[in-house]
């Protein structure tokens, strides 16, 4: 049986999850994510524990337990002037931080410097902190998919899924993106995404990101589709965070917010022959 | 000789410093503080090292070494949903943090729980971090004047001033505010402020904060006057930080910014019989 069948749908169902990454990053990201969950079509999201606005998002998540919140496991801080580091003291995970004790900016630096022990310690601390706020995660996923930067780090990610009995976000599109081979899943968290839909810089630069999202609904495949987005406002705070980083920058995130709270998106979700799912749905069929 | 005479002015000079607290707190606070220094009449400011936007402010400070920047020693985080903790790992300074590892909200909690050892360790770490960014502080001061919450913590503050050969912000108005007796200063950092001018909630609630600032220029005394302000924009980020906290909230900080970058403020500074000073000026007469 495939995932659709296990969930009680015909085998050829187009399953769709619309997932917002990066909650906790900033107040702007938090507000936009909350609104996209409440009044938009976003039906799953994940929170970055080491970020300055984690606390606000955690309070909201606790008041909205029906929303599908995961831990957005974080090993990088890609921003130029807004710098944060691990949940653990930098001195306890020295292979994850730069000279100022902040996360490295690039996945390639994680690949080059991170030790398995430090990654395991830090990601465990992130999950434990999330749990300590009385939150029940629906899934684990990975910021910039840095857990896929090396096979041994990917094994840590899988181990954490098994240990905490949580589905992890995985799939050929993700591992291909980071140049990793994802061997056949075997465990409770073995639910690969069949197709990841994510905007890229070419669409954004041409002003075609909105059109791309519209076209995604024509290109959903039979199986498990995930649209990965980042919702925030194009305000001074986000412009400050994403300065010199138009890729997933403030203007981009505003488009994500605008599209996925639009009437058009609601119409597409309603009219397209799809079945919405999220990790809470999927967790029910895990033992 | 009094301070004015030591600086080469007549004994009865009205010395004035206009000082912005809380740089580093947020992007909004940073941008407003930079602008109030560059195009306004603010001539001194201090940076909070443990805050999420410290890095941005430190980069700017390094590029603007002529601006008078101090370390705004921080032992509290008074905000409801924007929570930060010490520079050191929370486990190393347990008496300074709540169950989530964040600073307490109130000065009274510092008074009740903080150990001398933890305060000394943490404040030293803040100064050392500031120095590690290649910045030369002009002075030390204290967020919410928490260093004045107990005599023994005040002694740590004085010790740090001596150890780093930096003037510390002190004065009867400040110690009276927190209920502390400030004994006669004896050391290199023994330069008390004769009069601290700071807006209070009554002015703000009546919409009279701007008028208060205007009136300050009529009420400067002979000696060392300091106007203490907090410059930021009344934007979504600051509204999120200061939610349920109108006292020194986003709207208040916008007024501080507006007044101290206004033509009126420039006119008052020019036309009032005063002598502007800042800690860099004062440092020159310290041995």
Coordinates of C-alpha atoms in Angstrom, one line a residue:
Chain A
X1 CA 0.0 0.0 0.0
X2 CA 1.2 3.5 -0.8
X3 CA 0.8 6.5 1.5
X4 CA -2.5 7.5 0.0
X5 CA -4.0 4.0 0.5
X6 CA -2.7 3.8 4.0
X7 CA -4.5 7.1 4.7
X8 CA -7.7 5.7 3.1
X9 CA -7.6 7.3 -0.3
X10 CA -7.3 5.8 -3.8
X11 CA -3.7 4.8 -4.7
X12 CA -3.6 7.6 -7.4
X13 CA -4.5 10.4 -5.1
X14 CA -2.6 13.7 -5.3
X15 CA -1.7 14.4 -1.7
X16 CA -0.6 17.9 -0.9
X17 CA 1.0 19.6 2.1
X18 CA 1.7 23.4 2.0
X19 CA 4.5 23.9 4.5
X20 CA 5.9 27.2 5.8
X21 CA 9.5 27.0 7.1
X22 CA 11.4 29.4 9.4
X23 CA 8.8 30.3 12.1
X24 CA 10.7 31.8 15.0
X25 CA 13.2 33.6 12.8
X26 CA 11.7 37.0 13.4
X27 CA 8.5 38.8 14.5
X28 CA 7.6 39.4 10.9
X29 CA 8.0 35.7 10.0
X30 CA 6.0 34.7 13.1
X31 CA 3.0 37.0 12.3
X32 CA 2.9 36.1 8.7
X33 CA 3.2 32.4 9.5
X34 CA 0.4 32.6 12.1
X35 CA -1.8 34.4 9.6
X36 CA -1.0 32.0 6.7
X37 CA -2.1 29.1 9.0
X38 CA -5.2 30.7 10.3
X39 CA -6.5 32.6 7.2
X40 CA -4.5 31.1 4.4
X41 CA -4.0 27.6 2.9
X42 CA -0.8 26.7 4.8
X43 CA -1.4 23.5 6.7
X44 CA 1.9 22.7 8.2
X45 CA 4.9 24.7 9.5
X46 CA 8.1 24.3 11.4
X47 CA 9.8 26.4 14.1
X48 CA 13.5 27.3 14.5
X49 CA 14.4 26.8 18.1
X50 CA 17.7 28.7 18.2
X51 CA 16.2 31.9 16.8
X52 CA 15.5 35.1 18.8
X53 CA 11.8 35.0 18.2
X54 CA 11.3 31.3 19.1
X55 CA 9.7 32.2 22.4
X56 CA 6.8 34.2 20.8
X57 CA 6.2 31.4 18.3
X58 CA 6.3 28.7 21.0
X59 CA 3.6 30.6 23.0
X60 CA 1.4 30.8 19.9
X61 CA 2.0 27.1 19.0
X62 CA 1.0 26.1 22.5
X63 CA -2.3 28.0 22.1
X64 CA -2.9 26.5 18.7
X65 CA -2.1 22.8 19.2
X66 CA -4.3 21.9 16.3
X67 CA -1.8 23.5 13.9
X68 CA 0.8 21.2 12.5
X69 CA 4.1 22.3 14.0
X70 CA 7.4 20.6 13.5
X71 CA 11.0 21.4 14.6
X72 CA 12.9 23.1 11.9
X73 CA 16.3 21.7 12.9
X74 CA 18.8 24.4 12.4
X75 CA 22.6 24.2 11.7
X76 CA 23.1 27.4 9.7
X77 CA 22.4 31.1 9.9
X78 CA 22.6 32.4 6.4
X79 CA 22.1 36.1 7.2
X80 CA 24.7 38.8 7.0
X81 CA 23.9 41.1 10.0
X82 CA 21.4 39.1 12.0
X83 CA 23.5 36.4 13.6
X84 CA 22.4 33.6 15.9
X85 CA 24.1 30.5 17.1
X86 CA 23.2 27.1 18.6
X87 CA 20.8 26.4 21.5
X88 CA 23.7 24.8 23.4
X89 CA 26.6 27.0 24.5
X90 CA 28.9 27.5 21.5
X91 CA 31.8 26.0 23.5
X92 CA 29.9 22.7 23.7
X93 CA 29.5 22.4 20.0
X94 CA 32.6 24.1 18.6
X95 CA 32.4 22.5 15.2
X96 CA 29.1 24.2 14.4
X97 CA 30.1 27.8 15.0
X98 CA 32.3 30.6 13.6
X99 CA 34.7 32.8 15.7
X100 CA 31.8 34.8 17.1
X101 CA 29.9 31.7 18.2
X102 CA 27.3 32.0 15.5
X103 CA 26.2 29.3 13.1
X104 CA 28.0 29.2 9.7
X105 CA 26.2 30.8 6.8
X106 CA 26.5 28.0 4.3
X107 CA 25.5 24.3 4.2
X108 CA 29.0 23.7 2.7
X109 CA 30.6 24.9 5.9
X110 CA 28.5 22.5 7.9
X111 CA 29.6 19.8 5.5
X112 CA 33.2 20.7 6.0
X113 CA 33.4 21.4 9.8
X114 CA 30.5 19.7 11.7
X115 CA 31.2 16.7 13.7
X116 CA 28.6 14.0 14.1
X117 CA 28.8 14.3 17.9
X118 CA 28.2 18.1 17.9
X119 CA 25.3 17.8 15.4
X120 CA 23.7 15.1 17.5
X121 CA 24.1 17.1 20.7
X122 CA 22.8 20.3 19.2
X123 CA 19.8 18.9 17.3
X124 CA 18.8 16.9 20.4
X125 CA 19.0 20.1 22.4
X126 CA 16.7 21.8 19.9
X127 CA 14.1 19.1 20.1
X128 CA 14.3 18.9 23.9
X129 CA 13.9 22.7 24.1
X130 CA 10.9 22.5 21.9
X131 CA 9.4 19.7 24.1
X132 CA 10.3 21.7 27.3
X133 CA 7.8 24.4 26.2
X134 CA 5.0 21.8 26.3
X135 CA 4.8 21.5 22.6
X136 CA 4.2 18.2 20.7
X137 CA 6.0 18.3 17.4
X138 CA 4.3 16.7 14.4
X139 CA 7.6 16.2 12.4
X140 CA 11.2 17.1 12.0
X141 CA 12.7 18.9 9.1
X142 CA 15.9 20.7 8.3
X143 CA 16.8 24.3 7.7
X144 CA 18.5 24.6 4.3
X145 CA 18.5 20.8 4.4
X146 CA 21.9 21.0 6.1
X147 CA 21.3 17.5 7.6
X148 CA 21.8 16.3 4.1
X149 CA 25.2 17.9 3.7
X150 CA 26.9 14.6 4.6
X151 CA 25.7 11.0 4.9
X152 CA 26.7 10.7 8.5
X153 CA 24.8 13.8 9.5
X154 CA 21.8 12.4 7.6
X155 CA 22.0 9.3 9.7
X156 CA 21.8 11.5 12.8
X157 CA 18.6 13.1 11.4
X158 CA 17.1 9.6 10.8
X159 CA 18.1 8.5 14.2
X160 CA 16.4 11.5 15.8
X161 CA 13.2 10.7 13.9
X162 CA 13.3 7.1 15.2
X163 CA 14.2 8.1 18.7
X164 CA 11.4 10.7 19.0
X165 CA 9.0 8.6 16.9
X166 CA 8.5 11.5 14.5
X167 CA 8.3 11.6 10.7
X168 CA 11.2 13.4 9.1
X169 CA 11.0 15.3 5.9
X170 CA 12.9 13.5 3.3
X171 CA 12.6 12.8 -0.4
X172 CA 14.7 12.5 -3.6
X173 CA 14.2 16.2 -4.5
X174 CA 15.7 17.2 -1.2
X175 CA 18.6 14.9 -1.2
X176 CA 19.3 15.5 -4.8
X177 CA 19.4 19.3 -4.0
X178 CA 22.2 18.7 -1.5
X179 CA 24.0 16.0 -3.4
X180 CA 23.2 13.1 -1.1
X181 CA 22.0 9.6 -1.8
X182 CA 19.0 8.7 0.3
X183 CA 18.9 5.0 0.7
X184 CA 15.7 3.1 1.0
X185 CA 13.9 4.1 4.2
X186 CA 13.2 1.4 6.6
X187 CA 11.8 2.9 9.8
X188 CA 8.7 4.5 11.2
X189 CA 9.8 7.8 9.8
X190 CA 10.2 6.3 6.4
X191 CA 7.7 8.5 4.5
X192 CA 9.4 10.1 1.6
X193 CA 8.0 13.1 -0.1
X194 CA 7.4 12.2 -3.7
X195 CA 7.7 15.7 -5.1
X196 CA 8.9 18.9 -3.5
X197 CA 7.7 22.1 -5.1
X198 CA 9.9 25.1 -4.2
X199 CA 10.3 28.4 -6.0
X200 CA 13.7 29.3 -7.3
X201 CA 15.7 32.4 -7.9
X202 CA 15.0 32.4 -11.7
X203 CA 11.3 32.7 -11.1
X204 CA 11.8 35.4 -8.5
X205 CA 14.1 37.5 -10.6
X206 CA 11.7 37.4 -13.5
X207 CA 8.8 38.4 -11.2
X208 CA 7.3 35.0 -11.9
X209 CA 7.1 33.5 -8.4
X210 CA 3.4 34.1 -8.1
X211 CA 2.9 32.4 -11.5
X212 CA 5.1 29.6 -10.5
X213 CA 2.9 28.9 -7.4
X214 CA -0.2 29.0 -9.6
X215 CA 1.4 26.5 -12.0
X216 CA 2.3 24.1 -9.2
X217 CA -1.3 23.2 -8.9
X218 CA -1.2 21.9 -12.5
X219 CA 1.9 20.0 -11.8
X220 CA 1.0 18.0 -8.7
X221 CA 1.8 14.3 -9.1
X222 CA 0.0 11.3 -7.8
X223 CA 1.6 10.7 -4.5
X224 CA 2.9 13.0 -1.7
X225 CA 3.5 16.6 -2.8
X226 CA 4.9 19.3 -0.6
X227 CA 5.0 23.0 -1.4
X228 CA 7.8 24.5 0.7
X229 CA 7.4 28.2 1.4
X230 CA 8.6 31.0 3.7
X231 CA 6.0 33.5 4.8
X232 CA 7.0 36.9 6.2
X233 CA 6.3 40.6 5.4
X234 CA 8.5 42.8 3.3
X235 CA 9.0 45.1 6.3
X236 CA 12.1 46.8 7.8
X237 CA 12.8 43.9 10.1
X238 CA 12.9 41.3 7.3
X239 CA 14.7 43.7 5.0
X240 CA 17.4 44.1 7.7
X241 CA 17.6 40.3 8.2
X242 CA 17.8 39.4 4.5
X243 CA 20.0 42.3 3.4
X244 CA 22.1 41.3 0.3
X245 CA 20.2 38.0 0.2
X246 CA 17.4 38.3 -2.3
X247 CA 17.2 34.6 -2.5
X248 CA 14.4 33.8 0.0
X249 CA 14.6 37.5 1.0
X250 CA 12.0 39.8 2.4
X251 CA 10.3 40.5 -1.0
X252 CA 10.2 36.8 -1.8
X253 CA 8.6 36.0 1.5
X254 CA 6.0 38.6 1.1
X255 CA 5.0 37.0 -2.2
X256 CA 4.8 33.6 -0.4
X257 CA 2.5 35.2 2.2
X258 CA 0.4 37.0 -0.4
X259 CA -0.1 34.0 -2.6
X260 CA -0.9 31.5 0.1
X261 CA -3.4 33.8 1.8
X262 CA -5.0 34.8 -1.5
X263 CA -8.4 34.0 -2.8
X264 CA -6.8 32.4 -5.8
X265 CA -4.8 29.9 -3.6
X266 CA -8.0 29.0 -1.8
X267 CA -9.8 28.5 -5.1
X268 CA -6.9 26.3 -6.4
X269 CA -6.9 24.2 -3.2
X270 CA -10.6 23.8 -3.5
X271 CA -10.9 23.1 -7.2
X272 CA -7.9 21.0 -7.8
X273 CA -8.3 17.3 -7.4
X274 CA -6.1 17.0 -4.4
X275 CA -6.2 15.7 -0.9
X276 CA -4.7 18.0 1.7
X277 CA -2.5 16.2 4.2
X278 CA -0.1 17.2 6.9
X279 CA 2.3 15.5 9.3
X280 CA -0.5 15.2 12.0
X281 CA -2.5 13.2 9.4
X282 CA 0.5 11.1 8.5
X283 CA 1.5 10.5 12.2
X284 CA -1.8 8.7 12.7
X285 CA -0.7 5.8 10.4
X286 CA 2.6 5.5 12.1
X287 CA 3.0 2.9 14.8
Chain B
X1 CA 38.0 71.9 40.1
X2 CA 34.6 70.6 39.0
X3 CA 34.1 68.6 35.8
X4 CA 33.4 71.8 33.7
X5 CA 36.7 73.3 34.8
X6 CA 38.6 70.1 34.3
X7 CA 37.3 70.2 30.7
X8 CA 38.4 73.8 30.3
X9 CA 35.1 75.6 30.7
X10 CA 33.9 78.0 33.4
X11 CA 32.8 76.4 36.6
X12 CA 29.1 77.3 36.1
X13 CA 28.8 75.7 32.6
X14 CA 25.8 73.6 31.8
X15 CA 27.3 70.5 30.4
X16 CA 24.9 68.3 28.4
X17 CA 25.1 64.8 27.0
X18 CA 22.1 63.3 25.0
X19 CA 22.4 59.6 25.4
X20 CA 20.5 56.8 23.6
X21 CA 20.2 53.5 25.4
X22 CA 19.4 50.1 24.1
X23 CA 21.2 49.9 20.7
X24 CA 21.4 46.2 19.7
X25 CA 18.0 45.5 21.0
X26 CA 16.4 45.2 17.6
X27 CA 16.9 46.3 14.0
X28 CA 14.4 49.2 14.5
X29 CA 16.4 50.4 17.6
X30 CA 19.6 50.1 15.6
X31 CA 18.5 52.1 12.6
X32 CA 16.9 54.8 14.7
X33 CA 19.9 55.1 16.9
X34 CA 22.3 55.3 13.9
X35 CA 20.2 58.0 12.4
X36 CA 19.8 59.9 15.7
X37 CA 23.6 59.9 16.0
X38 CA 24.3 60.9 12.4
X39 CA 21.6 63.4 11.7
X40 CA 20.2 64.1 15.1
X41 CA 21.5 65.6 18.3
X42 CA 22.3 62.4 20.1
X43 CA 26.0 62.4 21.0
X44 CA 26.4 59.2 23.0
X45 CA 24.8 55.8 23.1
X46 CA 25.3 52.3 24.5
X47 CA 24.9 48.9 23.1
X48 CA 23.4 45.8 24.7
X49 CA 25.7 42.9 24.0
X50 CA 23.3 40.0 24.8
X51 CA 20.7 41.1 22.3
X52 CA 19.9 39.5 19.0
X53 CA 20.8 42.6 16.9
X54 CA 24.1 43.3 18.7
X55 CA 26.1 42.0 15.7
X56 CA 24.6 44.6 13.3
X57 CA 25.2 47.4 15.8
X58 CA 28.8 46.3 16.4
X59 CA 29.6 46.3 12.7
X60 CA 28.2 49.8 12.5
X61 CA 30.1 51.0 15.6
X62 CA 33.3 49.7 14.2
X63 CA 32.7 51.7 11.0
X64 CA 31.8 54.8 13.1
X65 CA 34.5 54.9 15.8
X66 CA 34.1 58.6 16.3
X67 CA 30.6 58.0 17.7
X68 CA 30.6 57.6 21.5
X69 CA 29.6 54.0 22.2
X70 CA 29.5 52.4 25.6
X71 CA 28.5 49.0 26.9
X72 CA 24.9 49.0 28.1
X73 CA 25.5 46.3 30.8
X74 CA 22.4 44.1 30.8
X75 CA 20.9 41.9 33.5
X76 CA 17.2 42.0 32.6
X77 CA 14.9 41.4 29.6
X78 CA 11.7 43.3 30.4
X79 CA 9.8 42.1 27.3
X80 CA 6.9 39.7 27.3
X81 CA 7.4 37.8 24.0
X82 CA 10.9 38.8 22.9
X83 CA 13.1 36.9 25.3
X84 CA 16.9 36.8 25.5
X85 CA 19.4 35.7 28.1
X86 CA 23.0 36.2 29.1
X87 CA 26.1 36.2 26.9
X88 CA 27.4 33.3 28.9
X89 CA 25.6 30.0 28.9
X90 CA 22.7 30.1 31.2
X91 CA 24.1 27.2 33.2
X92 CA 27.1 29.3 34.1
X93 CA 25.1 32.1 35.6
X94 CA 22.0 30.4 37.0
X95 CA 21.1 33.1 39.4
X96 CA 20.5 35.5 36.5
X97 CA 18.0 33.5 34.5
X98 CA 14.4 32.1 34.6
X99 CA 13.4 28.6 33.9
X100 CA 13.8 29.1 30.1
X101 CA 17.3 30.5 30.5
X102 CA 16.3 34.1 29.8
X103 CA 17.0 37.2 31.9
X104 CA 14.4 38.1 34.5
X105 CA 12.0 40.9 33.5
X106 CA 12.3 43.1 36.6
X107 CA 15.2 44.8 38.5
X108 CA 13.6 43.5 41.7
X109 CA 14.2 39.9 40.5
X110 CA 17.9 40.7 40.0
X111 CA 17.9 42.2 43.4
X112 CA 16.4 39.0 44.9
X113 CA 18.2 36.3 43.0
X114 CA 21.5 37.5 41.4
X115 CA 24.7 36.4 43.0
X116 CA 27.7 38.7 43.0
X117 CA 29.8 36.0 41.3
X118 CA 27.3 35.5 38.5
X119 CA 26.9 39.3 37.9
X120 CA 30.6 39.7 37.8
X121 CA 31.1 36.8 35.4
X122 CA 28.3 37.9 33.0
X123 CA 29.1 41.6 32.9
X124 CA 32.7 40.8 32.3
X125 CA 31.7 38.5 29.5
X126 CA 29.6 41.4 28.0
X127 CA 32.5 43.8 28.1
X128 CA 34.9 41.2 26.7
X129 CA 32.6 40.3 23.9
X130 CA 32.3 44.0 23.1
X131 CA 36.1 44.3 23.0
X132 CA 36.4 41.1 20.9
X133 CA 34.6 42.9 18.1
X134 CA 37.5 45.4 18.0
X135 CA 35.4 48.1 19.6
X136 CA 36.7 50.6 22.2
X137 CA 34.0 51.5 24.7
X138 CA 33.8 55.1 25.9
X139 CA 31.9 54.2 29.1
X140 CA 29.8 51.6 30.9
X141 CA 26.2 52.1 31.9
X142 CA 23.4 49.8 33.0
X143 CA 20.1 48.7 31.5
X144 CA 17.3 49.6 33.8
X145 CA 20.0 50.5 36.2
X146 CA 19.9 47.0 37.5
X147 CA 23.5 47.3 38.8
X148 CA 22.0 49.6 41.4
X149 CA 19.5 47.0 42.7
X150 CA 21.9 46.0 45.5
X151 CA 25.0 47.6 47.0
X152 CA 27.1 44.6 46.3
X153 CA 26.2 44.6 42.7
X154 CA 26.9 48.3 42.5
X155 CA 30.4 47.5 43.8
X156 CA 30.9 45.1 40.9
X157 CA 29.9 47.8 38.5
X158 CA 32.4 50.2 40.1
X159 CA 35.1 47.5 40.0
X160 CA 34.5 46.9 36.3
X161 CA 34.9 50.6 35.6
X162 CA 38.2 50.6 37.4
X163 CA 39.4 47.4 35.9
X164 CA 38.7 48.6 32.3
X165 CA 39.6 52.2 33.1
X166 CA 36.2 53.4 31.9
X167 CA 33.8 56.0 33.3
X168 CA 30.6 54.5 34.6
X169 CA 27.3 56.3 34.5
X170 CA 26.3 57.1 38.0
X171 CA 24.6 59.9 39.9
X172 CA 22.2 60.6 42.7
X173 CA 19.2 60.6 40.4
X174 CA 20.0 57.1 39.2
X175 CA 20.7 55.6 42.6
X176 CA 17.7 57.4 44.1
X177 CA 15.5 55.8 41.4
X178 CA 16.6 52.3 42.4
X179 CA 16.8 53.0 46.1
X180 CA 20.5 52.8 46.5
X181 CA 23.0 55.0 48.4
X182 CA 25.9 56.0 46.2
X183 CA 28.8 56.8 48.5
X184 CA 31.3 59.3 47.5
X185 CA 33.2 58.3 44.4
X186 CA 36.9 57.9 44.7
X187 CA 38.3 56.4 41.6
X188 CA 39.0 57.2 38.0
X189 CA 35.4 56.5 37.1
X190 CA 34.2 58.8 39.7
X191 CA 32.3 61.3 37.5
X192 CA 28.8 61.6 38.7
X193 CA 26.0 62.9 36.6
X194 CA 24.6 65.9 38.4
X195 CA 21.2 65.7 36.8
X196 CA 19.5 62.9 34.8
X197 CA 16.6 64.0 32.6
X198 CA 14.4 61.2 31.7
X199 CA 10.8 61.1 30.5
X200 CA 8.3 59.3 32.6
X201 CA 5.0 57.6 32.1
X202 CA 2.9 60.5 33.2
X203 CA 4.2 62.7 30.4
X204 CA 3.8 59.9 27.9
X205 CA 0.2 59.1 28.9
X206 CA -0.8 62.7 28.6
X207 CA 0.8 63.0 25.2
X208 CA 3.3 65.5 26.7
X209 CA 6.6 63.7 26.1
X210 CA 7.7 66.0 23.3
X211 CA 6.8 69.0 25.5
X212 CA 8.8 67.5 28.3
X213 CA 11.9 67.2 26.2
X214 CA 11.5 70.8 25.0
X215 CA 11.2 71.9 28.7
X216 CA 14.4 70.0 29.6
X217 CA 16.4 72.6 27.8
X218 CA 15.0 75.3 30.2
X219 CA 15.8 73.1 33.2
X220 CA 19.4 72.2 32.6
X221 CA 21.5 72.9 35.7
X222 CA 25.0 74.1 36.1
X223 CA 27.1 70.9 36.0
X224 CA 26.8 67.6 34.2
X225 CA 23.3 67.0 32.7
X226 CA 22.4 63.8 30.8
X227 CA 19.2 63.3 28.8
X228 CA 18.5 59.6 28.7
X229 CA 16.4 58.4 25.7
X230 CA 15.6 55.3 23.7
X231 CA 15.4 55.8 19.9
X232 CA 13.5 53.3 17.7
X233 CA 10.6 53.3 15.2
X234 CA 7.0 52.6 16.1
X235 CA 7.0 49.7 13.6
X236 CA 5.8 46.1 13.7
X237 CA 9.1 44.8 15.2
X238 CA 9.1 47.3 18.1
X239 CA 5.4 46.9 18.7
X240 CA 6.0 43.1 18.9
X241 CA 8.9 43.6 21.4
X242 CA 7.1 46.1 23.6
X243 CA 3.6 44.5 23.5
X244 CA 1.7 45.3 26.8
X245 CA 4.6 47.6 27.8
X246 CA 3.8 51.2 26.8
X247 CA 6.4 52.4 29.3
X248 CA 9.4 52.9 27.0
X249 CA 7.3 51.2 24.3
X250 CA 7.4 51.5 20.5
X251 CA 5.3 54.8 20.4
X252 CA 7.5 56.3 23.1
X253 CA 10.7 55.5 21.3
X254 CA 9.4 56.9 18.1
X255 CA 8.8 60.2 19.9
X256 CA 12.3 60.1 21.3
X257 CA 13.6 59.6 17.7
X258 CA 11.3 62.3 16.3
X259 CA 12.2 64.9 18.9
X260 CA 16.0 64.3 18.9
X261 CA 16.3 64.4 15.1
X262 CA 14.0 67.4 14.8
X263 CA 14.9 70.9 13.8
X264 CA 13.5 72.1 17.1
X265 CA 16.0 69.9 19.0
X266 CA 18.9 71.2 16.8
X267 CA 17.7 74.8 17.5
X268 CA 17.5 74.2 21.2
X269 CA 21.0 72.6 21.3
X270 CA 22.4 75.6 19.3
X271 CA 20.6 78.3 21.2
X272 CA 20.7 77.2 24.7
X273 CA 23.7 78.2 26.7
X274 CA 25.2 74.8 27.1
X275 CA 28.3 72.8 26.3
X276 CA 27.8 69.4 24.7
X277 CA 30.0 66.7 26.2
X278 CA 30.1 63.0 25.9
X279 CA 32.1 60.2 27.5
X280 CA 34.9 60.5 24.9
X281 CA 35.4 64.1 26.0
X282 CA 35.3 63.1 29.6
X283 CA 37.7 60.1 29.1
X284 CA 40.4 62.6 28.0
X285 CA 40.6 64.1 31.5
X286 CA 40.8 60.7 33.2
X287 CA 44.2 59.3 33.9

